[in-house]
Coordinates of C-alpha atoms and ligand atoms in Angstrom, one line a residue:
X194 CA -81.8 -57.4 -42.9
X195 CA -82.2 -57.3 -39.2
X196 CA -78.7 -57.5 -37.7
X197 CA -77.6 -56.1 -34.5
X198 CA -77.0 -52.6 -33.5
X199 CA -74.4 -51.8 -30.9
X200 CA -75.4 -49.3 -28.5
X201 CA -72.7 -49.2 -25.6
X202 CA -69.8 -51.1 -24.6
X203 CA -68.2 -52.1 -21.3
X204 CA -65.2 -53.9 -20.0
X205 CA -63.4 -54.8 -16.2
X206 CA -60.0 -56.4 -15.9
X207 CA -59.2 -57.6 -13.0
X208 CA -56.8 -56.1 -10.5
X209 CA -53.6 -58.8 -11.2
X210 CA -51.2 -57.7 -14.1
X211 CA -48.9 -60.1 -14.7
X212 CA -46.1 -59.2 -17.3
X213 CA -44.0 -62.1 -19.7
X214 CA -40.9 -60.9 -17.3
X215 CA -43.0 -62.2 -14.3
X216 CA -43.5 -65.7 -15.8
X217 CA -39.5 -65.9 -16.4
X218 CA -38.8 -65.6 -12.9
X219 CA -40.8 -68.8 -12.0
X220 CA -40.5 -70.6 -15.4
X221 CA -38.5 -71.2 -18.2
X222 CA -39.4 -68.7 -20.5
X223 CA -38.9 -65.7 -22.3
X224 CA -40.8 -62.2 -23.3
X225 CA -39.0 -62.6 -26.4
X226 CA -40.4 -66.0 -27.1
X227 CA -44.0 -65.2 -25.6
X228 CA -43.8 -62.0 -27.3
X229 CA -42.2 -63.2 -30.5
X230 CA -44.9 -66.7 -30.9
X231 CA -47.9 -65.3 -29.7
X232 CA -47.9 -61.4 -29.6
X233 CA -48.7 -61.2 -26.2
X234 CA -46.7 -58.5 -23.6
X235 CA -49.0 -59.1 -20.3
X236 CA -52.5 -59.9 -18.7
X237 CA -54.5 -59.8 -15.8
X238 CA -55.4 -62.5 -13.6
X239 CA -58.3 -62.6 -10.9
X240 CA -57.0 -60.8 -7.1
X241 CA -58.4 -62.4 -4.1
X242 CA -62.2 -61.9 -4.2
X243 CA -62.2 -61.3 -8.0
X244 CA -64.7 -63.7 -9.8
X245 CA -65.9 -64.0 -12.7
X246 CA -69.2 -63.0 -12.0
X247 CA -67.6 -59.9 -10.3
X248 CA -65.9 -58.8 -13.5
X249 CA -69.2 -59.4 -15.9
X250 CA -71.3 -57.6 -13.2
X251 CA -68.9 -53.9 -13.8
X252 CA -68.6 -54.8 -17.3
X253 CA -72.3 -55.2 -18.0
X254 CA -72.9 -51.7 -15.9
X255 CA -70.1 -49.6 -17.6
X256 CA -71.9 -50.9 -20.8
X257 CA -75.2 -49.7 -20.3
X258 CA -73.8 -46.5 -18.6
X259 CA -72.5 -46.2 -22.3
X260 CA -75.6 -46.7 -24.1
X261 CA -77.5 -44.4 -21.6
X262 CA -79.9 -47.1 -20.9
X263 CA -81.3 -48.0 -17.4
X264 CA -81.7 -51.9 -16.9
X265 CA -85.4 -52.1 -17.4
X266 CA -84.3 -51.8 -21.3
X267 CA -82.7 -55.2 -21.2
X268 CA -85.3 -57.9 -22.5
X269 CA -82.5 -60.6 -22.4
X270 CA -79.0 -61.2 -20.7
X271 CA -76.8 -63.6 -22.2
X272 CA -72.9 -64.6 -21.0
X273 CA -70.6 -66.4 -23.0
X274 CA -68.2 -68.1 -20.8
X275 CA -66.8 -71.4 -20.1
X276 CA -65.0 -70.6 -16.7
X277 CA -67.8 -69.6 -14.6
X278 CA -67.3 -69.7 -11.0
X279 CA -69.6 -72.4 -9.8
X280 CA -72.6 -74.3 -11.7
X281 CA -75.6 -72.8 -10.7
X282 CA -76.8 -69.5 -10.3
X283 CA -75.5 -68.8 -14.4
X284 CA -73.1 -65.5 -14.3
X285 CA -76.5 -64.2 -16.6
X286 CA -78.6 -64.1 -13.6
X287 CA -75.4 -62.9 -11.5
X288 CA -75.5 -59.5 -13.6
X289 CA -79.2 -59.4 -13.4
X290 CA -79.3 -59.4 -9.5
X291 CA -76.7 -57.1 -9.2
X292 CA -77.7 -54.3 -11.7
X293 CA -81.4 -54.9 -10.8
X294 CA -82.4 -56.4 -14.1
X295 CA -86.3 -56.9 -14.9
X296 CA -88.0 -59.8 -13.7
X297 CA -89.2 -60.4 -17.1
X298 CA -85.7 -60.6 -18.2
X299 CA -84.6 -63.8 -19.6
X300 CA -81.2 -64.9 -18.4
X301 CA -78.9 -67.6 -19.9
X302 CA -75.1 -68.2 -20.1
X303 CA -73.8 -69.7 -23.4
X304 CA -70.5 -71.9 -23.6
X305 CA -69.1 -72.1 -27.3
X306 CA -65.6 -71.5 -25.7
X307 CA -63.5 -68.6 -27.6
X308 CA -66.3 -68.7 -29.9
X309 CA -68.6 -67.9 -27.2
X310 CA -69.4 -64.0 -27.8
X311 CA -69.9 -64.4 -31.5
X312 CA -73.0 -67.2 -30.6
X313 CA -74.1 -65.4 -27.8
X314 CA -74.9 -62.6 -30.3
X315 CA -76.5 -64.6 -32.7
X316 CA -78.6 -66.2 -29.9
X317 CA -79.4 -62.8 -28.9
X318 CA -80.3 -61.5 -32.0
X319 CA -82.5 -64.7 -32.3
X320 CA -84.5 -64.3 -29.6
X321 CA -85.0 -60.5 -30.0
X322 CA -86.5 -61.1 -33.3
X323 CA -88.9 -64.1 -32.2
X324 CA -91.1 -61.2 -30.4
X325 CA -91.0 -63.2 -27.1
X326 CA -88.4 -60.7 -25.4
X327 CA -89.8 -58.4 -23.0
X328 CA -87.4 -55.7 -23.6
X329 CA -86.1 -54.3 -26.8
X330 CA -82.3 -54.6 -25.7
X331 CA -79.8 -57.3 -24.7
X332 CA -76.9 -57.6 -22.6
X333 CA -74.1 -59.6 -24.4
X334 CA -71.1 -60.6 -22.8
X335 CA -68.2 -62.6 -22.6
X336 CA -66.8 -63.4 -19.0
X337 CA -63.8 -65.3 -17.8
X338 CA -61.6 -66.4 -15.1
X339 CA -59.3 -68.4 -17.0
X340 CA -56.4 -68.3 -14.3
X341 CA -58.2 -70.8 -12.3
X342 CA -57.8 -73.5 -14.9
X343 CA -53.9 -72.9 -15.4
X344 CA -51.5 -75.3 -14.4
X345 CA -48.7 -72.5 -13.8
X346 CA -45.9 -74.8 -13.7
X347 CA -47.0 -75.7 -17.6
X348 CA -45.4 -73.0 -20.0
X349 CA -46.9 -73.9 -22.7
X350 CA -50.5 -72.9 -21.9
X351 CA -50.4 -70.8 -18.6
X352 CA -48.6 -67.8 -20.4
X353 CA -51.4 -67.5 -22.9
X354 CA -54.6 -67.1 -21.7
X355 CA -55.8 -64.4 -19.2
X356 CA -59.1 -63.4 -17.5
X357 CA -61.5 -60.4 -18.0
X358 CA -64.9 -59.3 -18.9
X359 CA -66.5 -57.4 -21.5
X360 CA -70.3 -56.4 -22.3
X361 CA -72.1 -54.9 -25.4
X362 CA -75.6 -53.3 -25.4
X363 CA -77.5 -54.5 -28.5
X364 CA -80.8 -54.2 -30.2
X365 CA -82.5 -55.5 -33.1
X366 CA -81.7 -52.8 -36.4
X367 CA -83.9 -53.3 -39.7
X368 CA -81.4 -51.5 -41.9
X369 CA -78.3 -53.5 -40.4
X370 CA -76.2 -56.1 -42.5
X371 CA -76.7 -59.5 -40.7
X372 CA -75.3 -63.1 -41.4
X373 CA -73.8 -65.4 -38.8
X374 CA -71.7 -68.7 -40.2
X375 CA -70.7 -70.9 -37.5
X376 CA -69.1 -74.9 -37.4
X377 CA -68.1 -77.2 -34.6
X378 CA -65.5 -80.3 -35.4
X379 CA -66.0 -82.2 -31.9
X380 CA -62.5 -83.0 -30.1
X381 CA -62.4 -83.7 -27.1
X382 CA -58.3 -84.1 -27.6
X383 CA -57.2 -80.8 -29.1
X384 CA -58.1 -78.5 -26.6
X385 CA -60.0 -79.5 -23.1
X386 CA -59.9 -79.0 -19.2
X387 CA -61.6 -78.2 -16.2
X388 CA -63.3 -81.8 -16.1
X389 CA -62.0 -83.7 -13.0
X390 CA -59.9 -86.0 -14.9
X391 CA -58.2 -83.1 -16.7
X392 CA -58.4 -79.9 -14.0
X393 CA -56.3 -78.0 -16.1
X394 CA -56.7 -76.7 -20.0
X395 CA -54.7 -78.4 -22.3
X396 CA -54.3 -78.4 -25.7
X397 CA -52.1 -79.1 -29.0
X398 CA -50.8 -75.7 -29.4
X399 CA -50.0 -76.7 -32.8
X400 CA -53.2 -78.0 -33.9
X401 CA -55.2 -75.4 -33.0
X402 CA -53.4 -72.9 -34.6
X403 CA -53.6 -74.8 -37.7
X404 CA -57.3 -75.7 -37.1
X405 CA -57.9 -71.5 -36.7
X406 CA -55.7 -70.4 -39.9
X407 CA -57.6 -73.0 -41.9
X408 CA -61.4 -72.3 -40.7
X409 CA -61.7 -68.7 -39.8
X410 CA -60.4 -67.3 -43.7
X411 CA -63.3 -69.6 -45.1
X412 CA -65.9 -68.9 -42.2
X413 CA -65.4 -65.3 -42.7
X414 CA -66.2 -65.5 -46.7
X415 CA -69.1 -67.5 -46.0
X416 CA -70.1 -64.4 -44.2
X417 CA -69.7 -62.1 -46.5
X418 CA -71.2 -64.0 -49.0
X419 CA -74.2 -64.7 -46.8
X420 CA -74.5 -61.1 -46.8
X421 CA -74.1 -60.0 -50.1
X422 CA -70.9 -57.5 -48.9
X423 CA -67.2 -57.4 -49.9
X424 CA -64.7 -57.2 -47.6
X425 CA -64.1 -53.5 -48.6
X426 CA -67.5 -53.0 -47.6
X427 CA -66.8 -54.4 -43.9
X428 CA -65.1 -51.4 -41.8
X429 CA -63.3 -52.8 -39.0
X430 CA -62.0 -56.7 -38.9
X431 CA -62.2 -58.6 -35.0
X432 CA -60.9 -61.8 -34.6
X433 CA -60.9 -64.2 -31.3
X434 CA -57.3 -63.0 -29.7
X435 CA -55.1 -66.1 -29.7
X436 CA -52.9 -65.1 -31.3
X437 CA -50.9 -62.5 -33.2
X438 CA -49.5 -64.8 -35.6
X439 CA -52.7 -66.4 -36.3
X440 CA -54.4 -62.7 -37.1
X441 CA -51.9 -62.3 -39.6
X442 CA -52.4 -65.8 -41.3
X443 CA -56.1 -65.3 -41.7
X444 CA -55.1 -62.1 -42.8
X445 CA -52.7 -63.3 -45.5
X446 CA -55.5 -66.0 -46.7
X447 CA -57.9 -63.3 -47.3
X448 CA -55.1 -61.2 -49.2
X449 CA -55.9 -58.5 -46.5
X450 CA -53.0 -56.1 -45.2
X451 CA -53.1 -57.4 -41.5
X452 CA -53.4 -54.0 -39.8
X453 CA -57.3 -53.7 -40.6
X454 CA -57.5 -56.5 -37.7
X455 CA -57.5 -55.6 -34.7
X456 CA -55.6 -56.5 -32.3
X457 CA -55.1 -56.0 -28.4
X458 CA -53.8 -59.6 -27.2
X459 CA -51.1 -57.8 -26.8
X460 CA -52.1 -56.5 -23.3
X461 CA -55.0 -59.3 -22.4
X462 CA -53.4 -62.4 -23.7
X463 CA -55.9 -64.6 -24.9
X464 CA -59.5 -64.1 -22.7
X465 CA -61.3 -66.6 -24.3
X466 CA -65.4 -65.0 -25.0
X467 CA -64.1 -61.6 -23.6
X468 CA -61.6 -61.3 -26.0
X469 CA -63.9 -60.0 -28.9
X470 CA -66.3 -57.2 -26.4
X471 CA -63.1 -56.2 -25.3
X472 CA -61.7 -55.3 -28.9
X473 CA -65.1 -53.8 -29.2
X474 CA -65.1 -52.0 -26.7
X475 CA -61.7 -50.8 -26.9
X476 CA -62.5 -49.6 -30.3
X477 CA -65.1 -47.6 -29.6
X478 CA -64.0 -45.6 -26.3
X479 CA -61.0 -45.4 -28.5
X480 CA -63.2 -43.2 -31.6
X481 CA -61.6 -46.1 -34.1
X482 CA -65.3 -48.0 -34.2
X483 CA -67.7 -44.9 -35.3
X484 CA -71.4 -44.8 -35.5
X485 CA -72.5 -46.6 -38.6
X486 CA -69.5 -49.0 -39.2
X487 CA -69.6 -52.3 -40.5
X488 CA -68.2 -55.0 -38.0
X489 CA -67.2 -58.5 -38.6
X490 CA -66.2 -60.3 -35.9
X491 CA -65.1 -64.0 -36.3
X492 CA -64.5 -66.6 -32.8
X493 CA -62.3 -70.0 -33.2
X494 CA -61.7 -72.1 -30.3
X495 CA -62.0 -75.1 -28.1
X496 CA -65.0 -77.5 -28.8
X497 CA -64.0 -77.3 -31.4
X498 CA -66.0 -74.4 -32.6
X499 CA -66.1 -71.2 -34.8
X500 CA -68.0 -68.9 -36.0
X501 CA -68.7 -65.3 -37.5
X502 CA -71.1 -62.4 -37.6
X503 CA -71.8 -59.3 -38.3
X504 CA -72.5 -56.1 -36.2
X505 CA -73.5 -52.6 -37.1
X506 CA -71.5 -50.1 -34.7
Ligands
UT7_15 O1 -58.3 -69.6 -28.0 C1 -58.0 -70.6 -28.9 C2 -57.0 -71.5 -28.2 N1 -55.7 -71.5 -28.4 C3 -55.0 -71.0 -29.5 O2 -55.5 -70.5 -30.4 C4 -53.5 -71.3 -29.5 C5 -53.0 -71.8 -30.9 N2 -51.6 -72.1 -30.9 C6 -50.6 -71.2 -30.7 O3 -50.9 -70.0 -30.5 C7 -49.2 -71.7 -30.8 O4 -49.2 -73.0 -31.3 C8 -48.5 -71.7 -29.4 C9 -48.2 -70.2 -29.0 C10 -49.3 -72.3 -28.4 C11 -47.1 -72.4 -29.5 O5 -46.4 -71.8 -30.5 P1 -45.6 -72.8 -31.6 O6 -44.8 -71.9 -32.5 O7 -46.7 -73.7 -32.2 O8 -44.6 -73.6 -30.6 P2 -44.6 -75.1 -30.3 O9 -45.7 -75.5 -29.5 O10 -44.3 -75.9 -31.5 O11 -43.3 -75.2 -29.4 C12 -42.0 -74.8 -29.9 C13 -41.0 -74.9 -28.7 C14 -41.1 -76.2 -28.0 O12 -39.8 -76.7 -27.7 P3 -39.1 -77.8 -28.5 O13 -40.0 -79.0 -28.4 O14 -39.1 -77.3 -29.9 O15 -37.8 -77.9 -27.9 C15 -41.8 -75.9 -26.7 O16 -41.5 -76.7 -25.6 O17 -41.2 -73.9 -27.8 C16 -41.3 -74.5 -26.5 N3 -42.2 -73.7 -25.6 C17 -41.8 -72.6 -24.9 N4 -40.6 -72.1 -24.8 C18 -40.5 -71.0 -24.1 C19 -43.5 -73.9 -25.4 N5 -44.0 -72.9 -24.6 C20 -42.9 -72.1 -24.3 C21 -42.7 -71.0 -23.5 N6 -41.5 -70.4 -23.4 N7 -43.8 -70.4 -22.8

């Protein structure tokens, strides 16, 4: 079927940690009510010096350490982010100067928001199998620095989101299981920021959780359906860390007990593309995502935008 094959993992959180008890001395706010809405127990925010660019560069290393592969492998490098540090270079031809990436590379970042990593591998997996690439792998990542969009005198968002990095080394696999669903319903209301009439992300809290329990059940069906597999048939479950809460709605849609998702927002808070690699990544240095798995891995975010795939581990 010509999915994806994942051959090493990598992740870098940056040097910050910032617990719930940290935001309640500056704001008014809880763990309990942090922990209790949303799951989440702490992150990590950029140090001085600390970019986003910094973060994929070690990310993208430690996953190709991983897969044993040196970087004239890579064929294509592709970041999903929507906080990069500055326009122009792209954090993709960041990691390439830095871990000395072929010329013949081809280098692009990708901005689908939360849904970022889960396009960024169909994009990948797209271009490997047009024959153009000149390498047989691909450096997929998903890269933030969230913390410089926070307005951290606004509870309601800063507390949720976090920054951090996370790569996966992938190549093309005949015998793999492949479909990819996505969707977009443009807002430009429900969630938004970083423009310089709105510097700082926003959203309806509400609304978007709504928007997420509603899609992601249905957009991960269509995948399974696209592929012809059950969802006894799918090994491990990753979602887009949000949210705790929504995990275990999407869960209760599909009639699924909620501990075959995965979930680790618990320590990253919500990292936007990075949150999926890291999962992955977590997973597999952790020996819970073996050789020969079944992965589906569904995004849901800003744009608004979702989508879902599948990888074979
Ligand atoms: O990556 C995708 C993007 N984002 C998401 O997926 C987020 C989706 N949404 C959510 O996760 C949840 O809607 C939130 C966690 C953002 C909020 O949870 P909620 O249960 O929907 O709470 P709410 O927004 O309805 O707020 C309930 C109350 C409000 O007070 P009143 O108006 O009821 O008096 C808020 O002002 O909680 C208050 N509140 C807080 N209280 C303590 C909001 N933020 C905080 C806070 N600490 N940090």
């Amino acid at each position: 079927m010509n999915g994806l094959q994942l051959l090493g993992t990598g992740r870098c959180l940056p040097g910050r940690r910032v617990t719930n008890d940290d935001f309640a001395r500056t704001l008014d706010t809880s763990d309990e009510w942090i922990a209790g809405r949303t799951g989440i127990r702490q992150r990590y925010f950029c140090a001085e010096g600390e970019t986003a660019a910094s973060l994929a560069v070690e990310a993208a290393r430690r996953a190709l350490e991983d897969a044993g592969l040196g970087p004239e492998k890579v064929g294509l490098c592709i970041v999903a982010t929507f906080t990069a540090d500055r326009n122009t270079p792209s954090l993709a031809c960041q990691v390439h100067q830095a871990l000395g990436l072929p010329e013949t590379a081809f280098c692009l970042d990708v901005n689908a928001a939360c849904t970022g990593f889960v396009a960024a591998l169909e994009t990948a997996r797209c271009l490997l199998l047009g024959g153009q690439m000149a390498g047989p792998c691909a450096l997929v990542l998903g890269a933030e620095k969230i913390s410089g969009l926070l307005d951290f005198s606004d509870r309601s968002t800063c507390v949720l989101f976090g920054d951090g990095a996370a790569a996966a080394v992938v190549r093309l696999d005949p015998q793999a299981p492949w479909a990819a669903v996505f969707g977009a319903r443009g807002d430009s209301r429900m969630l938004h920021g970083g423009g310089k009439e709105d510097p700082y992300l926003a959203m309806d809290g509400r609304g978007v959780f709504r928007f997420a329990v509603e899609t992601v059940p249905v957009c991960i069906r269509a995948v399974l359906d696209k592929a012809g597999l059950t969802l006894d048939q799918v090994d491990q479950l990753v979602c887009h860390q949000a949210n705790s809460r929504i995990i275990h709605s999407i869960a209760k849609k599909l009639g699924q007990d909620p501990a075959r998702f995965y979930e680790n927002m618990q320590r990253y808070g919500n990292t936007s593309a990075a949150s999926i690699p890291l999962a992955l990544d977590e997973m597999r240095r952790s020996g819970q995502l073996q050789a020969g798995q079944t992965v589906l891995c569904a995004g849901f975010g800003a744009g608004l935008t979702w989508g879902g795939v599948l990888l074979r581990a």
